Amino acid sequence: MSDLTILEQAALAVWVLDSSVTQPDLEDIYRAAGTRDFEAAKRALLQKIEENGLSYVYEKIELPLRPVLRNMEKKGMLVDAEALAELSRDYHKKLDAIAKKIYDHAGSEFNINSPKQLGDILFDTLGLSAARQKKTPGGARSTRESELEKMRDLHPIIEEVLAYRELQKLLSTYIDVIPGLLDAEGRLHTTFLQAGTTTGRLASQEPNLQNIPNKGDLGRAIRDAFVAPPGSKLVAFDYSQIELRLAAILSGDEELRAVFREGGDAHAAVAAKMFGVAPKDVTHDQRRRAKAVNFGILYGMGVNALKESLGSTRAEAQEFYNQYFAAFPRLAEYLEETKADATRTGYTTTLFGRRRYFEGIRSPIPYVRAAAERMAVNAPLQGTQADIVKLAMIEIDALLEREHLRGHAAMLLQIHDELLFEIRDDAIQMLAPQIKEIMERIVPEEKCANVPITVNGKSGQHWGEMKELE
DNA sequence: AGGGTACCCGTA
DNA sequence: AACATACGGGTGCCCT
């Protein structure tokens, strides 16, 4: 740990103690320690960490992780700048053509990027309106994608606006920005914020490499500009449904554990239990609904939100909700206990002891309290996932060091449940199984409740087109 | 000109 | 009146 400055160590300590203080500065350190003497502050912080059961998270996760992240930032990811330049020309041409069509429909030129001006054109000039048109928090008529979708059939301008937004976003966020961030070798070096989130996850900035587009042909073309140099491949490993597995582990729900013990398609298996049918008889629609509920559970969703994501009626959503928790009764109890614990103590903990405090958990204002409860339900799941991936990163980095593999392989990115490496062709066969093995067994068996943790590997020359390993 | 915020949207 | 969790970041627009 010798290459962490004492300031970095103290900042991490403050954040581990209270993750609502993201990116702590010197003032935050003094405030948290209750003294303006740095040495005394460090001692005070360490003692608090000990007292709050946070020593494992601080000493075995956050402190060792810092140098690992530095290695990743230093290595950087190779980008094919010429590919981006070609995308830029292509997309700008398309964007101009779409803008012309929009001006034609509108009868005048205006700033399509301005929600205010766009709203005036759509709602006033063209007189469009949809049922249940939503307002923005500021009271303006919303032009967000989900609202425009409702108006798709009313006027051809809507489709053009949606297409314009997609292209504009990709150009201004990625395609026209990334070339200016490359070093002389064409590599892109992000900065990982280790104390940047309240849940324990990492964040990435300048640029944010954790939100590079991943679906849709236009977005995928951007990923294809991220490459491995000749003689190497990009190799990615992602945890399979890690948060739902953690819900099974943390709750101990017998039925949900069985879903994962039996392997196979988890969403389909959940659908089978939920709808009381044999796994082979699960329809496409039943699986889709089960998947929506699975995701919703992890975020503390209520019936209303479920209705939105299912596109169903309230009564139907309520029925699915009831069926789900009838099928997984212990999971339902666990979620209630989590809220109750958070209300009693003011915080939640992850499987490894990481804490998150909730400001509004005892608020008399119902929706403030409800929001805090949703966060409280999500925090142990998202936070434990963060713990697990970080532990795996530390052990994988140690492997690369111990086996003198730094010249053959480098960890490049962490995208929450996924690790991306650049590995020389002659080392992939040997190394990929070892990385996968570390990731899968990083959670001690006694903590797993017999729920298997599984990892999928992919490799390829381009980030956008990788094929399953094995 | 620069700061703060609203709105929008990409990822897990 | 509320919004399913966690982020970073672009542009517009208002302010100083």
Short mmCIF file of N, CA, C and O in Angstrom, two decimals, chain A residues 54-149:
data_model
loop_
_atom_site.label_atom_id
_atom_site.label_comp_id
_atom_site.label_asym_id
_atom_site.label_seq_id
_atom_site.Cartn_x
_atom_site.Cartn_y
_atom_site.Cartn_z
N LEU A 54 -15.88 -2.11 9.73
CA LEU A 54 -15.56 -1.79 8.33
C LEU A 54 -14.11 -2.11 7.97
O LEU A 54 -13.65 -1.77 6.88
N SER A 55 -13.40 -2.77 8.87
CA SER A 55 -11.98 -3.02 8.63
C SER A 55 -11.75 -3.88 7.39
O SER A 55 -10.82 -3.64 6.62
N TYR A 56 -12.61 -4.88 7.19
CA TYR A 56 -12.42 -5.74 6.03
C TYR A 56 -12.58 -4.94 4.74
O TYR A 56 -11.74 -5.01 3.83
N VAL A 57 -13.65 -4.17 4.66
CA VAL A 57 -13.89 -3.38 3.45
C VAL A 57 -12.74 -2.40 3.21
O VAL A 57 -12.25 -2.26 2.08
N TYR A 58 -12.28 -1.77 4.27
CA TYR A 58 -11.22 -0.76 4.11
C TYR A 58 -9.87 -1.42 3.78
O TYR A 58 -9.23 -1.05 2.79
N GLU A 59 -9.49 -2.41 4.57
CA GLU A 59 -8.13 -2.94 4.44
C GLU A 59 -7.99 -4.02 3.37
O GLU A 59 -6.93 -4.14 2.75
N LYS A 60 -9.04 -4.82 3.17
CA LYS A 60 -8.94 -5.93 2.23
C LYS A 60 -9.55 -5.60 0.87
O LYS A 60 -9.39 -6.37 -0.08
N ILE A 61 -10.33 -4.53 0.80
CA ILE A 61 -10.91 -4.17 -0.49
C ILE A 61 -10.40 -2.81 -0.97
O ILE A 61 -9.66 -2.74 -1.95
N GLU A 62 -10.74 -1.75 -0.28
CA GLU A 62 -10.48 -0.42 -0.85
C GLU A 62 -8.99 -0.07 -0.91
O GLU A 62 -8.53 0.44 -1.94
N LEU A 63 -8.24 -0.33 0.14
CA LEU A 63 -6.81 0.02 0.09
C LEU A 63 -6.07 -0.76 -1.01
O LEU A 63 -5.35 -0.16 -1.82
N PRO A 64 -6.21 -2.08 -1.08
CA PRO A 64 -5.48 -2.81 -2.14
C PRO A 64 -5.99 -2.50 -3.54
O PRO A 64 -5.26 -2.69 -4.51
N LEU A 65 -7.22 -2.03 -3.66
CA LEU A 65 -7.78 -1.78 -5.00
C LEU A 65 -7.15 -0.55 -5.66
O LEU A 65 -7.02 -0.51 -6.89
N ARG A 66 -6.77 0.43 -4.87
CA ARG A 66 -6.30 1.69 -5.45
C ARG A 66 -5.16 1.49 -6.47
O ARG A 66 -5.24 1.99 -7.59
N PRO A 67 -4.08 0.73 -6.13
CA PRO A 67 -3.02 0.52 -7.12
C PRO A 67 -3.49 -0.28 -8.33
O PRO A 67 -2.96 -0.09 -9.43
N VAL A 68 -4.47 -1.17 -8.14
CA VAL A 68 -4.99 -1.93 -9.27
C VAL A 68 -5.65 -0.98 -10.27
O VAL A 68 -5.43 -1.07 -11.49
N LEU A 69 -6.43 -0.06 -9.74
CA LEU A 69 -7.09 0.91 -10.62
C LEU A 69 -6.06 1.78 -11.34
O LEU A 69 -6.22 2.12 -12.51
N ARG A 70 -5.01 2.12 -10.62
CA ARG A 70 -3.97 2.95 -11.26
C ARG A 70 -3.33 2.23 -12.43
O ARG A 70 -3.07 2.83 -13.47
N ASN A 71 -3.07 0.94 -12.26
CA ASN A 71 -2.52 0.15 -13.37
C ASN A 71 -3.45 0.20 -14.58
O ASN A 71 -3.01 0.32 -15.72
N MET A 72 -4.74 0.07 -14.32
CA MET A 72 -5.72 0.05 -15.41
C MET A 72 -5.76 1.39 -16.13
O MET A 72 -5.77 1.46 -17.37
N GLU A 73 -5.76 2.45 -15.35
CA GLU A 73 -5.80 3.80 -15.95
C GLU A 73 -4.56 4.04 -16.79
O GLU A 73 -4.62 4.61 -17.87
N LYS A 74 -3.43 3.59 -16.28
CA LYS A 74 -2.14 3.82 -16.95
C LYS A 74 -2.07 3.07 -18.29
O LYS A 74 -1.60 3.62 -19.29
N LYS A 75 -2.54 1.84 -18.29
CA LYS A 75 -2.49 1.04 -19.51
C LYS A 75 -3.34 1.68 -20.61
O LYS A 75 -2.89 1.88 -21.72
N GLY A 76 -4.58 1.97 -20.30
CA GLY A 76 -5.47 2.58 -21.29
C GLY A 76 -5.93 1.59 -22.34
O GLY A 76 -5.41 0.48 -22.44
N MET A 77 -6.90 2.02 -23.12
CA MET A 77 -7.51 1.13 -24.10
C MET A 77 -7.26 1.68 -25.50
O MET A 77 -7.43 2.87 -25.74
N LEU A 78 -6.87 0.79 -26.40
CA LEU A 78 -6.53 1.23 -27.76
C LEU A 78 -7.80 1.56 -28.56
O LEU A 78 -8.77 0.79 -28.54
N VAL A 79 -7.76 2.70 -29.23
CA VAL A 79 -8.92 3.14 -30.02
C VAL A 79 -8.50 3.33 -31.46
O VAL A 79 -7.43 3.85 -31.76
N ASP A 80 -9.35 2.88 -32.37
CA ASP A 80 -9.13 3.06 -33.80
C ASP A 80 -9.71 4.41 -34.21
O ASP A 80 -10.90 4.53 -34.51
N ALA A 81 -8.85 5.42 -34.18
CA ALA A 81 -9.32 6.79 -34.42
C ALA A 81 -9.88 6.94 -35.84
O ALA A 81 -10.83 7.71 -36.06
N GLU A 82 -9.30 6.24 -36.79
CA GLU A 82 -9.77 6.36 -38.18
C GLU A 82 -11.21 5.82 -38.30
O GLU A 82 -12.04 6.38 -39.01
N ALA A 83 -11.49 4.76 -37.56
CA ALA A 83 -12.86 4.22 -37.58
C ALA A 83 -13.85 5.24 -37.03
O ALA A 83 -14.95 5.40 -37.56
N LEU A 84 -13.43 5.95 -35.96
CA LEU A 84 -14.31 6.96 -35.39
C LEU A 84 -14.51 8.13 -36.37
O LEU A 84 -15.61 8.67 -36.50
N ALA A 85 -13.42 8.49 -37.07
CA ALA A 85 -13.51 9.59 -38.03
C ALA A 85 -14.52 9.26 -39.14
O ALA A 85 -15.30 10.11 -39.57
N GLU A 86 -14.49 8.02 -39.56
CA GLU A 86 -15.42 7.60 -40.61
C GLU A 86 -16.86 7.62 -40.09
O GLU A 86 -17.78 8.07 -40.79
N LEU A 87 -17.04 7.14 -38.86
CA LEU A 87 -18.38 7.19 -38.25
C LEU A 87 -18.87 8.62 -38.16
O LEU A 87 -20.04 8.92 -38.40
N SER A 88 -17.96 9.52 -37.80
CA SER A 88 -18.32 10.92 -37.64
C SER A 88 -18.85 11.50 -38.95
O SER A 88 -19.91 12.12 -38.98
N ARG A 89 -18.11 11.27 -40.02
CA ARG A 89 -18.56 11.77 -41.34
C ARG A 89 -19.93 11.22 -41.69
O ARG A 89 -20.85 11.94 -42.08
N ASP A 90 -20.07 9.92 -41.54
CA ASP A 90 -21.30 9.22 -41.88
C ASP A 90 -22.49 9.75 -41.06
O ASP A 90 -23.55 10.11 -41.60
N TYR A 91 -22.31 9.83 -39.74
CA TYR A 91 -23.42 10.20 -38.85
C TYR A 91 -23.79 11.68 -38.99
O TYR A 91 -24.95 12.05 -38.88
N HIS A 92 -22.76 12.54 -39.20
CA HIS A 92 -23.08 13.96 -39.38
C HIS A 92 -23.92 14.17 -40.64
O HIS A 92 -24.84 14.99 -40.66
N LYS A 93 -23.59 13.43 -41.68
CA LYS A 93 -24.35 13.53 -42.93
C LYS A 93 -25.81 13.14 -42.68
O LYS A 93 -26.75 13.84 -43.08
N LYS A 94 -25.98 12.03 -41.98
CA LYS A 94 -27.34 11.57 -41.66
C LYS A 94 -28.08 12.58 -40.78
O LYS A 94 -29.26 12.83 -40.96
N LEU A 95 -27.34 13.13 -39.82
CA LEU A 95 -27.95 14.08 -38.89
C LEU A 95 -28.48 15.31 -39.64
O LEU A 95 -29.59 15.78 -39.37
N ASP A 96 -27.68 15.81 -40.58
CA ASP A 96 -28.11 16.99 -41.36
C ASP A 96 -29.37 16.68 -42.15
O ASP A 96 -30.29 17.51 -42.22
N ALA A 97 -29.42 15.50 -42.75
CA ALA A 97 -30.58 15.14 -43.55
C ALA A 97 -31.84 15.06 -42.68
O ALA A 97 -32.91 15.53 -43.07
N ILE A 98 -31.68 14.50 -41.50
CA ILE A 98 -32.83 14.37 -40.60
C ILE A 98 -33.29 15.75 -40.13
O ILE A 98 -34.49 16.02 -40.06
N ALA A 99 -32.33 16.62 -39.82
CA ALA A 99 -32.69 17.97 -39.36
C ALA A 99 -33.53 18.68 -40.43
O ALA A 99 -34.53 19.33 -40.10
N LYS A 100 -33.14 18.54 -41.70
CA LYS A 100 -33.90 19.19 -42.79
C LYS A 100 -35.34 18.70 -42.79
O LYS A 100 -36.28 19.48 -42.95
N LYS A 101 -35.51 17.39 -42.63
CA LYS A 101 -36.87 16.83 -42.62
C LYS A 101 -37.68 17.39 -41.46
O LYS A 101 -38.88 17.68 -41.59
N ILE A 102 -37.02 17.52 -40.30
CA ILE A 102 -37.73 18.03 -39.13
C ILE A 102 -38.16 19.48 -39.37
O ILE A 102 -39.31 19.85 -39.05
N TYR A 103 -37.27 20.29 -39.95
CA TYR A 103 -37.62 21.69 -40.23
C TYR A 103 -38.79 21.75 -41.23
O TYR A 103 -39.66 22.61 -41.12
N ASP A 104 -38.79 20.85 -42.21
CA ASP A 104 -39.89 20.78 -43.17
C ASP A 104 -41.22 20.54 -42.48
O ASP A 104 -42.20 21.24 -42.70
N HIS A 105 -41.23 19.52 -41.62
CA HIS A 105 -42.46 19.20 -40.88
C HIS A 105 -42.89 20.36 -40.00
O HIS A 105 -44.08 20.64 -39.87
N ALA A 106 -41.91 21.02 -39.39
CA ALA A 106 -42.22 22.07 -38.42
C ALA A 106 -42.64 23.36 -39.12
O ALA A 106 -43.34 24.19 -38.54
N GLY A 107 -42.17 23.54 -40.34
CA GLY A 107 -42.46 24.77 -41.05
C GLY A 107 -41.48 25.89 -40.75
O GLY A 107 -41.62 27.00 -41.25
N SER A 108 -40.50 25.60 -39.90
CA SER A 108 -39.47 26.60 -39.60
C SER A 108 -38.24 25.91 -39.01
O SER A 108 -38.32 24.75 -38.58
N GLU A 109 -37.13 26.66 -39.00
CA GLU A 109 -35.92 26.11 -38.38
C GLU A 109 -35.91 26.49 -36.91
O GLU A 109 -36.29 27.60 -36.54
N PHE A 110 -35.46 25.57 -36.09
CA PHE A 110 -35.36 25.84 -34.65
C PHE A 110 -34.27 24.93 -34.10
O PHE A 110 -33.70 24.12 -34.81
N ASN A 111 -33.97 25.10 -32.81
CA ASN A 111 -32.93 24.26 -32.19
C ASN A 111 -33.56 22.97 -31.68
O ASN A 111 -34.21 22.94 -30.63
N ILE A 112 -33.32 21.89 -32.41
CA ILE A 112 -33.92 20.61 -32.06
C ILE A 112 -33.39 20.12 -30.71
O ILE A 112 -34.04 19.37 -30.01
N ASN A 113 -32.18 20.58 -30.35
CA ASN A 113 -31.58 20.14 -29.09
C ASN A 113 -32.21 20.81 -27.87
O ASN A 113 -31.93 20.42 -26.75
N SER A 114 -33.00 21.83 -28.10
CA SER A 114 -33.62 22.52 -26.98
C SER A 114 -34.98 21.90 -26.67
O SER A 114 -35.91 22.00 -27.46
N PRO A 115 -35.12 21.26 -25.50
CA PRO A 115 -36.41 20.65 -25.15
C PRO A 115 -37.53 21.68 -25.17
O PRO A 115 -38.66 21.36 -25.52
N LYS A 116 -37.20 22.90 -24.80
CA LYS A 116 -38.21 23.96 -24.75
C LYS A 116 -38.73 24.29 -26.16
O LYS A 116 -39.94 24.32 -26.40
N GLN A 117 -37.78 24.53 -27.07
CA GLN A 117 -38.18 24.87 -28.44
C GLN A 117 -38.87 23.68 -29.11
O GLN A 117 -39.86 23.85 -29.83
N LEU A 118 -38.34 22.49 -28.85
CA LEU A 118 -38.94 21.30 -29.44
C LEU A 118 -40.38 21.13 -28.94
O LEU A 118 -41.30 20.81 -29.71
N GLY A 119 -40.57 21.37 -27.64
CA GLY A 119 -41.91 21.27 -27.07
C GLY A 119 -42.87 22.25 -27.71
O GLY A 119 -44.02 21.91 -28.02
N ASP A 120 -42.40 23.48 -27.93
CA ASP A 120 -43.26 24.49 -28.58
C ASP A 120 -43.70 24.02 -29.95
O ASP A 120 -44.87 24.16 -30.32
N ILE A 121 -42.75 23.47 -30.72
CA ILE A 121 -43.08 22.99 -32.07
C ILE A 121 -44.08 21.84 -32.01
O ILE A 121 -45.11 21.85 -32.68
N LEU A 122 -43.78 20.85 -31.18
CA LEU A 122 -44.62 19.64 -31.16
C LEU A 122 -46.01 19.93 -30.60
O LEU A 122 -47.03 19.53 -31.17
N PHE A 123 -46.05 20.61 -29.47
CA PHE A 123 -47.32 20.74 -28.75
C PHE A 123 -48.14 21.95 -29.19
O PHE A 123 -49.37 21.92 -29.13
N ASP A 124 -47.47 23.03 -29.61
CA ASP A 124 -48.20 24.23 -30.02
C ASP A 124 -48.33 24.33 -31.54
O ASP A 124 -49.43 24.26 -32.08
N THR A 125 -47.19 24.47 -32.23
CA THR A 125 -47.23 24.63 -33.69
C THR A 125 -47.98 23.48 -34.36
O THR A 125 -48.85 23.70 -35.21
N LEU A 126 -47.62 22.24 -33.98
CA LEU A 126 -48.25 21.08 -34.61
C LEU A 126 -49.47 20.60 -33.83
O LEU A 126 -50.21 19.75 -34.31
N GLY A 127 -49.62 21.09 -32.64
CA GLY A 127 -50.81 20.75 -31.84
C GLY A 127 -50.91 19.29 -31.44
O GLY A 127 -52.00 18.77 -31.23
N LEU A 128 -49.75 18.63 -31.32
CA LEU A 128 -49.79 17.21 -30.96
C LEU A 128 -50.02 17.05 -29.47
O LEU A 128 -49.59 17.88 -28.66
N SER A 129 -50.68 15.96 -29.11
CA SER A 129 -50.83 15.65 -27.69
C SER A 129 -51.12 14.17 -27.54
O SER A 129 -51.77 13.57 -28.39
N ALA A 130 -50.59 13.62 -26.48
CA ALA A 130 -50.82 12.19 -26.21
C ALA A 130 -51.60 12.04 -24.93
O ALA A 130 -51.61 12.94 -24.09
N ALA A 131 -52.24 10.91 -24.80
CA ALA A 131 -52.91 10.62 -23.54
C ALA A 131 -51.85 10.49 -22.44
O ALA A 131 -50.76 9.99 -22.69
N ARG A 132 -52.19 10.96 -21.26
CA ARG A 132 -51.29 10.86 -20.11
C ARG A 132 -49.91 11.47 -20.39
O ARG A 132 -48.89 10.93 -20.02
N GLN A 133 -49.94 12.60 -21.07
CA GLN A 133 -48.69 13.32 -21.33
C GLN A 133 -48.04 13.74 -20.00
O GLN A 133 -48.68 14.38 -19.18
N LYS A 134 -46.78 13.35 -19.83
CA LYS A 134 -46.11 13.66 -18.57
C LYS A 134 -45.45 15.04 -18.59
O LYS A 134 -45.01 15.52 -19.61
N LYS A 135 -45.38 15.62 -17.41
CA LYS A 135 -44.65 16.87 -17.23
C LYS A 135 -43.25 16.56 -16.68
O LYS A 135 -43.05 15.55 -16.01
N THR A 136 -42.32 17.48 -16.93
CA THR A 136 -41.00 17.33 -16.31
C THR A 136 -41.10 17.79 -14.87
O THR A 136 -42.08 18.44 -14.49
N PRO A 137 -40.09 17.48 -14.04
CA PRO A 137 -40.12 17.95 -12.64
C PRO A 137 -40.29 19.47 -12.55
O PRO A 137 -40.83 19.99 -11.58
N GLY A 138 -39.81 20.18 -13.58
CA GLY A 138 -39.93 21.63 -13.59
C GLY A 138 -41.27 22.14 -14.11
O GLY A 138 -41.48 23.34 -14.21
N GLY A 139 -42.15 21.22 -14.50
CA GLY A 139 -43.47 21.62 -14.94
C GLY A 139 -43.65 21.76 -16.44
O GLY A 139 -44.75 22.00 -16.93
N ALA A 140 -42.54 21.63 -17.21
CA ALA A 140 -42.65 21.72 -18.67
C ALA A 140 -43.21 20.43 -19.25
O ALA A 140 -43.14 19.38 -18.60
N ARG A 141 -43.75 20.52 -20.46
CA ARG A 141 -44.25 19.30 -21.10
C ARG A 141 -43.06 18.48 -21.57
O ARG A 141 -42.21 18.95 -22.32
N SER A 142 -42.98 17.26 -21.09
CA SER A 142 -41.80 16.43 -21.35
C SER A 142 -41.71 16.00 -22.81
O SER A 142 -42.70 15.63 -23.42
N THR A 143 -40.49 16.07 -23.35
CA THR A 143 -40.26 15.56 -24.72
C THR A 143 -39.35 14.34 -24.67
O THR A 143 -38.73 13.99 -25.67
N ARG A 144 -39.25 13.72 -23.52
CA ARG A 144 -38.37 12.56 -23.40
C ARG A 144 -38.87 11.42 -24.27
O ARG A 144 -40.03 11.38 -24.68
N GLU A 145 -37.94 10.50 -24.49
CA GLU A 145 -38.20 9.42 -25.45
C GLU A 145 -39.49 8.67 -25.16
O GLU A 145 -40.29 8.42 -26.06
N SER A 146 -39.70 8.31 -23.87
CA SER A 146 -40.89 7.50 -23.54
C SER A 146 -42.19 8.26 -23.81
O SER A 146 -43.23 7.65 -24.06
N GLU A 147 -42.12 9.59 -23.75
CA GLU A 147 -43.31 10.39 -24.07
C GLU A 147 -43.50 10.49 -25.58
O GLU A 147 -44.63 10.41 -26.09
N LEU A 148 -42.40 10.68 -26.31
CA LEU A 148 -42.49 10.77 -27.77
C LEU A 148 -43.01 9.45 -28.36
O LEU A 148 -43.74 9.45 -29.35
N GLU A 149 -42.61 8.34 -27.73
CA GLU A 149 -43.08 7.02 -28.21
C GLU A 149 -44.61 6.98 -28.28
O GLU A 149 -45.19 6.40 -29.20
#
